Short mmCIF file of C-alpha atoms and ligand atoms in Angstrom, two decimals:
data_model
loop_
_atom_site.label_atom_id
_atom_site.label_comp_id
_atom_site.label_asym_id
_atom_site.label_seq_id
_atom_site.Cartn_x
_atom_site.Cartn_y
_atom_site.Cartn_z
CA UNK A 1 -10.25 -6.99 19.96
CA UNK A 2 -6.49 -7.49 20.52
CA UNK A 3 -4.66 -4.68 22.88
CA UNK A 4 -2.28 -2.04 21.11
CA UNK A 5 1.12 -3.44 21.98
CA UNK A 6 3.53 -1.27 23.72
CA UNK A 7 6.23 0.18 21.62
CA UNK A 8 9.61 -2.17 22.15
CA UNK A 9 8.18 -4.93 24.00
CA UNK A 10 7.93 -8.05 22.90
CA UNK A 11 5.28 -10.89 23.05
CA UNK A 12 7.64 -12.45 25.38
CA UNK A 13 8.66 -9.38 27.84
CA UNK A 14 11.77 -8.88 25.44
CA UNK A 15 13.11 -5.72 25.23
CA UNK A 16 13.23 -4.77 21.44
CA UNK A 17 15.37 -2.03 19.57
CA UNK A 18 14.86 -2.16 15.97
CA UNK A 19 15.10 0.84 14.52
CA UNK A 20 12.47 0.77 11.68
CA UNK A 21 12.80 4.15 10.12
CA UNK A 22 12.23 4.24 6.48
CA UNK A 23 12.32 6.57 3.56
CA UNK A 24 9.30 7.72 1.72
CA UNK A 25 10.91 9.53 -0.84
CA UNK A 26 12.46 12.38 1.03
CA UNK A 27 10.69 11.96 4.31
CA UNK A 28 11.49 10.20 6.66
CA UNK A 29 8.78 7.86 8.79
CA UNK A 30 9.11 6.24 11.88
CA UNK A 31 8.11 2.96 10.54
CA UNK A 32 6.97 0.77 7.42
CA UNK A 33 3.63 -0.01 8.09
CA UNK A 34 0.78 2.27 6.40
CA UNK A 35 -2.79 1.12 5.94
CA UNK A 36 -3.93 0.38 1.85
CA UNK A 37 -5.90 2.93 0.26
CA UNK A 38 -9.69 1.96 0.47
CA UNK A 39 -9.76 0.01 3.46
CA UNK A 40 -9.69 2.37 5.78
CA UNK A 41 -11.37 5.46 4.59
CA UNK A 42 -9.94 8.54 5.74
CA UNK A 43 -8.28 6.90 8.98
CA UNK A 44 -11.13 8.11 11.37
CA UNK A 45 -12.93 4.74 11.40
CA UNK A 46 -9.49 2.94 12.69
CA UNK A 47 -8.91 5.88 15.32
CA UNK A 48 -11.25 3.71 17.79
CA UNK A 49 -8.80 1.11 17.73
CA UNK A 50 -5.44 2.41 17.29
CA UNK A 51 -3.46 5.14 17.87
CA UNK A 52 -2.82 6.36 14.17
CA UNK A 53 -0.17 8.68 15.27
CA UNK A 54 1.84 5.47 15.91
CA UNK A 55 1.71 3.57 12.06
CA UNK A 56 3.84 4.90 9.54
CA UNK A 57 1.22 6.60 7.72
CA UNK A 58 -2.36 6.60 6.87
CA UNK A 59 -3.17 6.05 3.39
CA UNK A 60 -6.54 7.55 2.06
CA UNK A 61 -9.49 6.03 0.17
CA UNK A 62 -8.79 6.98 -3.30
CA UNK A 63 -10.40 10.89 -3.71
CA UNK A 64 -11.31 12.48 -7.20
CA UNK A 65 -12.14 16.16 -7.90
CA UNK A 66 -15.94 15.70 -7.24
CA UNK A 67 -17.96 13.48 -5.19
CA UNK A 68 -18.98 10.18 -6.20
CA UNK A 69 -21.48 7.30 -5.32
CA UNK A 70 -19.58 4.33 -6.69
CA UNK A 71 -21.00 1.66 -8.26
CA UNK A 72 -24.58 -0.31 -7.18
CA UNK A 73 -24.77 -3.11 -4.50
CA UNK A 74 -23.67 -5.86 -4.22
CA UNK A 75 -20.27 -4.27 -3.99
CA UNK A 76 -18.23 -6.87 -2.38
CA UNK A 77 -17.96 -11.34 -2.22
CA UNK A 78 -15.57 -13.38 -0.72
CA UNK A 79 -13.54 -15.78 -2.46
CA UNK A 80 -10.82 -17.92 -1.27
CA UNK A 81 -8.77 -16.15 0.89
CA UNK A 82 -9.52 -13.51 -0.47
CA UNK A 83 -11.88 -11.10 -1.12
CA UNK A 84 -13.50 -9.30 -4.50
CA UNK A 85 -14.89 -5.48 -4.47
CA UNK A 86 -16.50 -3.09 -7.12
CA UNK A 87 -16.73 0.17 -4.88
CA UNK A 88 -16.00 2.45 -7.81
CA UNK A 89 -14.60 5.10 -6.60
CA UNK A 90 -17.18 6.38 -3.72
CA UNK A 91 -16.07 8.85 -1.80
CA UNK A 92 -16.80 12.65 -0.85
CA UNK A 93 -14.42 14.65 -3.39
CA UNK A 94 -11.55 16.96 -2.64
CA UNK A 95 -13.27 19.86 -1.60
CA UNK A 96 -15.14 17.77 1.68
CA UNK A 97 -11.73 15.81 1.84
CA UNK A 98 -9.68 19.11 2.51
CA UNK A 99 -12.45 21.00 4.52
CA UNK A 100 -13.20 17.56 7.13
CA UNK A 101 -10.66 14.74 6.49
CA UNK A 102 -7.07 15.99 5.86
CA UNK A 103 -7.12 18.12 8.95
CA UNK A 104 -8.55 15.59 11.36
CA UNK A 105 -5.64 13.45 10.26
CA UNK A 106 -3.22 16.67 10.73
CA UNK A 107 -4.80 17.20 14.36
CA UNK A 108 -4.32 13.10 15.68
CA UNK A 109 -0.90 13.46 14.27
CA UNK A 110 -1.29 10.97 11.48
CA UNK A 111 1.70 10.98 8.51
CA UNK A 112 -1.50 11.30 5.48
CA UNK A 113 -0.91 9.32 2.06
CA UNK A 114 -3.87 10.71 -0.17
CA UNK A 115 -4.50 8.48 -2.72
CA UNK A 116 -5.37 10.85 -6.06
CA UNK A 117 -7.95 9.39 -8.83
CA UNK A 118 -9.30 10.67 -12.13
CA UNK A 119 -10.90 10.00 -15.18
CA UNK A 120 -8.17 12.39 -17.33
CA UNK A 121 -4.55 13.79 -17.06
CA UNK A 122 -6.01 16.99 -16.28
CA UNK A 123 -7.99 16.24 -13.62
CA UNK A 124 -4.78 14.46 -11.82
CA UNK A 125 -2.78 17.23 -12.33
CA UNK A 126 -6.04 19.36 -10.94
CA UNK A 127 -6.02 17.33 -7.56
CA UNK A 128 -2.27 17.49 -7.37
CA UNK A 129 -2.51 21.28 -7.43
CA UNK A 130 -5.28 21.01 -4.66
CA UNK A 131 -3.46 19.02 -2.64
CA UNK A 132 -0.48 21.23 -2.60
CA UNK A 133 -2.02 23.94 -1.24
CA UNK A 134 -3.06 22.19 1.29
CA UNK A 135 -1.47 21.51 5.04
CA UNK A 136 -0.78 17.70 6.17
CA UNK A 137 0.12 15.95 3.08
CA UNK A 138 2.95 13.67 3.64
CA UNK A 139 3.02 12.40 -0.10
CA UNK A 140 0.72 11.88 -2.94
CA UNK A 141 -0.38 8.27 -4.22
CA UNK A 142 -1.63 8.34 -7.41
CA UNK A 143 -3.87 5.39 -8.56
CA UNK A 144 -3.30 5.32 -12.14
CA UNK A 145 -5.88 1.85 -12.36
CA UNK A 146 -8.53 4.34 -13.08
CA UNK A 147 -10.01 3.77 -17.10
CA UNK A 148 -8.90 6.87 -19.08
CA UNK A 149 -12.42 9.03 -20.43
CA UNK A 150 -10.53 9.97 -23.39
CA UNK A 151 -9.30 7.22 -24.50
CA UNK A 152 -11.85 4.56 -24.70
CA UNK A 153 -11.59 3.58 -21.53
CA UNK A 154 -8.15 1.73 -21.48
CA UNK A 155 -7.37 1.91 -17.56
CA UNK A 156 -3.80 4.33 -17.68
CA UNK A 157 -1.79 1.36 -15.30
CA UNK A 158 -1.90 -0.81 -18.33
CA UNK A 159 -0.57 1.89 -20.95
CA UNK A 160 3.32 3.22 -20.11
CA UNK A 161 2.59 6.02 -21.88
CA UNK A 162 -0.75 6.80 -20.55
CA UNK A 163 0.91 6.36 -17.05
CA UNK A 164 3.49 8.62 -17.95
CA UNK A 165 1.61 11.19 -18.92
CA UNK A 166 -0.66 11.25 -15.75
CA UNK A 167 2.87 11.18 -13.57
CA UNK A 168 4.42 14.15 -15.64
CA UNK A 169 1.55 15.89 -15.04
CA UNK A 170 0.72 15.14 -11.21
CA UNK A 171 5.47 15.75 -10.51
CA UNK A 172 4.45 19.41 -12.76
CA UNK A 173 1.55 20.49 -9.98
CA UNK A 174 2.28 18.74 -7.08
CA UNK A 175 4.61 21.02 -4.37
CA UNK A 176 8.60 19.89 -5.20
CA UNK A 177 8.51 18.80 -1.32
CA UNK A 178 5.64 16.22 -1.94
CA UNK A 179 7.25 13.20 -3.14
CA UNK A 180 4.70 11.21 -5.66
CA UNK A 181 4.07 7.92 -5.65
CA UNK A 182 2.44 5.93 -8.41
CA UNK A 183 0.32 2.88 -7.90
CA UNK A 184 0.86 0.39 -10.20
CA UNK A 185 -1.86 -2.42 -11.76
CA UNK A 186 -0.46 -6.28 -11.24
CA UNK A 187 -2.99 -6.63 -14.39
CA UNK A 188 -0.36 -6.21 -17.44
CA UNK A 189 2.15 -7.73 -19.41
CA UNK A 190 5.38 -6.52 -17.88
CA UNK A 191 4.96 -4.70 -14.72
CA UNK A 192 8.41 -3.62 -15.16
CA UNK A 193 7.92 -0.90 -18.27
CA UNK A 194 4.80 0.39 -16.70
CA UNK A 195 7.35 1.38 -13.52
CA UNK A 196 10.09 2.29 -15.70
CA UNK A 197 7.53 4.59 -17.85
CA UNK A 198 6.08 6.07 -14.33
CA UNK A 199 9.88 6.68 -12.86
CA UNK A 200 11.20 8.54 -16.49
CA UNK A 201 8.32 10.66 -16.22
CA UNK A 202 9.04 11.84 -12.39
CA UNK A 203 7.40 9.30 -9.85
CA UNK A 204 9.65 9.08 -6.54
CA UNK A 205 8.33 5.81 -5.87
CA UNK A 206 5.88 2.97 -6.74
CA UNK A 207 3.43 1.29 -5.01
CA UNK A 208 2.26 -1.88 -6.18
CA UNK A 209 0.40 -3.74 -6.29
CA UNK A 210 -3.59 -2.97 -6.66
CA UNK A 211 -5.93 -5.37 -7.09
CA UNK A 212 -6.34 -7.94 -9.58
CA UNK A 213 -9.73 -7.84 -11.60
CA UNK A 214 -11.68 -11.00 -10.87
CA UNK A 215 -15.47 -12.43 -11.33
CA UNK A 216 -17.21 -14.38 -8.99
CA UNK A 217 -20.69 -15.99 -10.30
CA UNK A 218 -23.33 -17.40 -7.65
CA UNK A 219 -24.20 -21.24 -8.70
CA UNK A 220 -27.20 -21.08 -7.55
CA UNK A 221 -28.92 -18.00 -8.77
CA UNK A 222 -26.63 -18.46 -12.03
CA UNK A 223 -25.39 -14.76 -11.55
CA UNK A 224 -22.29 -12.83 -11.10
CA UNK A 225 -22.13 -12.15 -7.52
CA UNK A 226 -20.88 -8.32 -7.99
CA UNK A 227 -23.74 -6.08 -9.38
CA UNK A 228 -20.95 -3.97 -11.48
CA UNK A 229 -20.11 -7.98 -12.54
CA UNK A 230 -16.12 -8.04 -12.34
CA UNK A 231 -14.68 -6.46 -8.76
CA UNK A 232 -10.89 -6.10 -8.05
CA UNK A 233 -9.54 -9.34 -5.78
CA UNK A 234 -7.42 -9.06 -2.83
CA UNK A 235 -6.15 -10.87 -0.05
CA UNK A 236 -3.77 -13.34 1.09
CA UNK A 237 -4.31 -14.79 -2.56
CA UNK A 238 -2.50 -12.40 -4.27
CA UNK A 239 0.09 -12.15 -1.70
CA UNK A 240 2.51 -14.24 -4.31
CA UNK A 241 1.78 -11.72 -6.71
CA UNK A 242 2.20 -8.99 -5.17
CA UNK A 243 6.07 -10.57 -4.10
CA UNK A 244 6.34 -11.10 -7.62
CA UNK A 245 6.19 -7.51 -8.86
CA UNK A 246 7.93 -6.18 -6.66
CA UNK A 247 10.77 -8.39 -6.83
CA UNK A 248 10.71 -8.06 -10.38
CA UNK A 249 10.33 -4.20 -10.04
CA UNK A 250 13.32 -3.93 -7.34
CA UNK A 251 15.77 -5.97 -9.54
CA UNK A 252 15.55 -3.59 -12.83
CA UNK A 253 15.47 0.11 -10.57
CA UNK A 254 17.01 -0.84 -7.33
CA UNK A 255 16.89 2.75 -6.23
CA UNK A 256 13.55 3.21 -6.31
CA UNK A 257 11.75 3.25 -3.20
CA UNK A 258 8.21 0.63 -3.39
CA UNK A 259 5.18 0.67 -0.74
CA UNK A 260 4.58 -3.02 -0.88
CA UNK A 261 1.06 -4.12 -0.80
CA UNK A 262 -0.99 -6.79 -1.41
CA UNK A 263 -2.44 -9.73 1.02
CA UNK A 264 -0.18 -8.88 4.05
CA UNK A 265 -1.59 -10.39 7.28
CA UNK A 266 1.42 -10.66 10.00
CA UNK A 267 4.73 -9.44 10.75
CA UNK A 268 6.20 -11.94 8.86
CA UNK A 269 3.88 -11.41 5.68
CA UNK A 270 5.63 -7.60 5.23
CA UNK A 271 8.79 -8.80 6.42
CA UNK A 272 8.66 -10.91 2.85
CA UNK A 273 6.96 -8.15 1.11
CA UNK A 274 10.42 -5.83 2.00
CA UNK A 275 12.85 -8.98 1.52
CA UNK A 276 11.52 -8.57 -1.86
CA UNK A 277 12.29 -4.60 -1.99
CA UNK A 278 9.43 -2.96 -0.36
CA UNK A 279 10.69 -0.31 2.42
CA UNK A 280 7.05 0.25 3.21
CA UNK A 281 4.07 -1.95 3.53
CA UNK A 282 0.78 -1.37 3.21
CA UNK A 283 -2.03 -3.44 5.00
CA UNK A 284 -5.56 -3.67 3.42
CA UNK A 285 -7.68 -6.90 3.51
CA UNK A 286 -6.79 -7.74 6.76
CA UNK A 287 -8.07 -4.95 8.42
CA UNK A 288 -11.85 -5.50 7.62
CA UNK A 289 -11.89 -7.88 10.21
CA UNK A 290 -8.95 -7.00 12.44
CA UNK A 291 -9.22 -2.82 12.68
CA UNK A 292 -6.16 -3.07 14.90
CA UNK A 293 -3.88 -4.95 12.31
CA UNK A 294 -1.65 -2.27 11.58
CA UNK A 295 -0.39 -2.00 15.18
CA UNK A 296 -0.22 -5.38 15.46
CA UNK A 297 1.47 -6.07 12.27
CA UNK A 298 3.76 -3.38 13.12
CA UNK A 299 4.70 -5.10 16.58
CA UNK A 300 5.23 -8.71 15.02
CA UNK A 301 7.41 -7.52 12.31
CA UNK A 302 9.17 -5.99 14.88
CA UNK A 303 9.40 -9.31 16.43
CA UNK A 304 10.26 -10.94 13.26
CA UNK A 305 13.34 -9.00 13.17
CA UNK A 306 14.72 -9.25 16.69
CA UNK A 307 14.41 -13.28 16.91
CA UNK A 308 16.62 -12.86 13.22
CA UNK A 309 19.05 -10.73 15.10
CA UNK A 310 18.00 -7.76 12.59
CA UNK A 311 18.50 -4.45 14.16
CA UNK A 312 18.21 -1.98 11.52
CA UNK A 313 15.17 -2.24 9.14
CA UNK A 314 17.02 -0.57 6.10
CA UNK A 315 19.11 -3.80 6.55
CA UNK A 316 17.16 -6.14 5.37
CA UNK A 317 15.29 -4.14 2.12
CA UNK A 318 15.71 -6.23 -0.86
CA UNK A 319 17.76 -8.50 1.20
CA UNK A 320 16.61 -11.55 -1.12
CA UNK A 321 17.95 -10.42 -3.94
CA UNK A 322 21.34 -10.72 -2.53
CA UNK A 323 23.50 -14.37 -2.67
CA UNK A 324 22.70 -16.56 -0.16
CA UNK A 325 26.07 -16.00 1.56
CA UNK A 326 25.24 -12.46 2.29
CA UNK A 327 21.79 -13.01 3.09
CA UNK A 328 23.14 -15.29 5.69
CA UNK A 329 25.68 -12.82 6.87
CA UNK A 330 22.67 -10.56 7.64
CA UNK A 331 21.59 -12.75 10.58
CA UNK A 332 23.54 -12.63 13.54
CA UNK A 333 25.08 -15.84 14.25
CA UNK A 334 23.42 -16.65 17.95
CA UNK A 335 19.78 -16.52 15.61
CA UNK A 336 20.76 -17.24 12.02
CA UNK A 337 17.54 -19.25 11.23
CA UNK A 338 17.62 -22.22 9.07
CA UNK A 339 14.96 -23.22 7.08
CA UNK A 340 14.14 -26.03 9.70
CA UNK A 341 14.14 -23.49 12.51
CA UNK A 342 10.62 -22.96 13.17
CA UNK A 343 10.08 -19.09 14.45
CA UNK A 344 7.70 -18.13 16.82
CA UNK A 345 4.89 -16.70 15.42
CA UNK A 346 2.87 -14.06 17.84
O1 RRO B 401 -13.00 2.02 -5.76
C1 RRO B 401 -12.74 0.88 -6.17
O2 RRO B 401 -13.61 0.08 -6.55
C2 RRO B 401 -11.35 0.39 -6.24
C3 RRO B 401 -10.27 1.16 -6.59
BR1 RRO B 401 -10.40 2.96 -6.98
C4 RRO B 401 -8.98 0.58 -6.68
O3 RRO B 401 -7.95 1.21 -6.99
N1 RRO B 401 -8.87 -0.75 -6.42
C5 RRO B 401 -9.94 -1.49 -6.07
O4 RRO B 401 -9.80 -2.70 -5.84
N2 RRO B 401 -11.16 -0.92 -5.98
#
């Protein structure tokens, strides 16, 4: 398992000074890199292997008002690189999650991100309300790819008005100083009304994206793979994607701050994920077979900045958007890469 780095020392013995404070919302976090709800449960699986006091914040499994088994095994298959699960929403409910897992993250120090799901508007605004009373939430992601019980099913990320409605409702209940997040579905038309729909209605960000729904059949016993058939694919294949949206997202509301998430692997994998607009990045896949990839993907984008002669993180947010002249203004001249220059990669 690869060591923690230090803090500000590079691969190399290189002192580095990059000051990577972002915004989320209101608050302000020491640094971009978050884990993705779902992979990572509550944080207290990941605590073996990093410090999660150190990432910029630790965002939880999904949680609905009451507990929940998910959906029957097989739950997960590989695909190229990539990966396809149908967990369907297991997880212990927000009573257990206040009583056991918010304050364990409180007590290691951990910045918490709890992911909200439900089946109606209500029950959003319900958990909302819960979490508010509550000590240790940083912010509130709400994962509007859940299908809507009263209304036939139709999943609310695919609906602006459905999404609106859940976002009114979770801004009405959740404390003013929590800012809300809503996580938006790569699986629609035009990614860019679902965000405007979510920001009207009184998101403070977006996070996008979630996974794309996928099938995988075995060949050989004819089946599909999953047992709940279709399963939501991630990985370094949707990486693209994920660029995509949020490009697409950043250009029509510039102002509006994006977690980025969505196949990132390296330092240099966010480091395109926030020249694309994200000022946060979230880190999923990866970690099911590298627990420590948050610290280390934290470290290497750190790296990824000081060989461009970036010092301030902010700097570069969205910086592809820009003309090429300023982009190239943004890099110092002593380690203004060309595309020919081939960076060191950690
Ligand atoms: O629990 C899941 O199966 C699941 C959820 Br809630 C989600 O938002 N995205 C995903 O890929 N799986």
């Amino acid at each position: 398992m690869a060591k923690q780095p230090e803090a500000g020392a590079g691969a190399a013995g290189t002192a580095m000074a990059v000051d990577l404070r972002t915004k989320l919302g209101h608050i302000e976090l020491p640094n971009p890199v978050m884990t993705a709800s779902g992979c990572a449960g509550a944080g207290r699986e990941l605590a073996q292997f990093i410090d999660v006091s150190k990432i910029g914040a630790i965002v939880t499994k999904s949680v609905m008002l009451s507990p929940r088994s998910g959906r029957p095994t097989p739950r997960m298959a590989e695909t190229p690189s990539g990966m396809l699960n149908s967990i369907g929403l297991q997880g212990p409910g927000i009573d257990a999650f206040l009583q056991r897992d918010l304050p364990w993250l409180l007590s290691r120090g951990a910045r918490a991100v709890v992911s909200i799901a439900g089946g109606t508007v209500a029950e959003y605004a319900d958990l909302a309300a819960r979490l508010s009373d509550a000590a240790g939430v940083t912010a509130i992601e709400v994962n509007i790819s859940c299908p809507n019980v009263e209304h036939r099913g139709q999943v609310f990320a695919c609906d602006p008005d459905a999404s609106a409605a859940v976002m009114e409702a979770v801004r009405a209940r959740a404390r003013y100083d929590i800012p809300v997040f809503a996580k938006l579905s790569p699986d629609v038309t035009d990614i860019v009304t679902i965000a405007k729909a979510c920001v009207s209605a009184g998101a403070d960000g977006l996070s996008m994206i979630n996974t794309l729904l996928g099938m995988v059949i075995d060949t050989d016993t004819m089946r599909p793979r999953l047992a709940g058939l279709t399963g939501g694919l991630s990985g370094p294949a949707i990486r693209p994607i994920a660029v995509r949206c949020i490009w697409q997202v950043r250009e029509a509301l510039p102002g509006v701050p994006i977690i980025g998430m969505g196949g990132v692997r390296t330092g240099r994998d966010a480091l395109e994920l926030i020249l694309a607009g994200a000022s946060m990045v979230s880190v999923g896949t990866t970690i099911f077979h590298d627990p420590s990839a948050c610290a280390r993907i934290l470290h290497e984008l750190e790296e990824e900045l000081t060989v461009r002669g970036v010092d301030r993180l902010a700097d570069v947010v969205g910086l592809a958007h820009q003309p090429p002249a300023v982009t190239r203004r943004a890099l110092t001249p002593s380690t203004r890469v060309s595309p020919s220059t081939p960076l060191r990669r950690s």
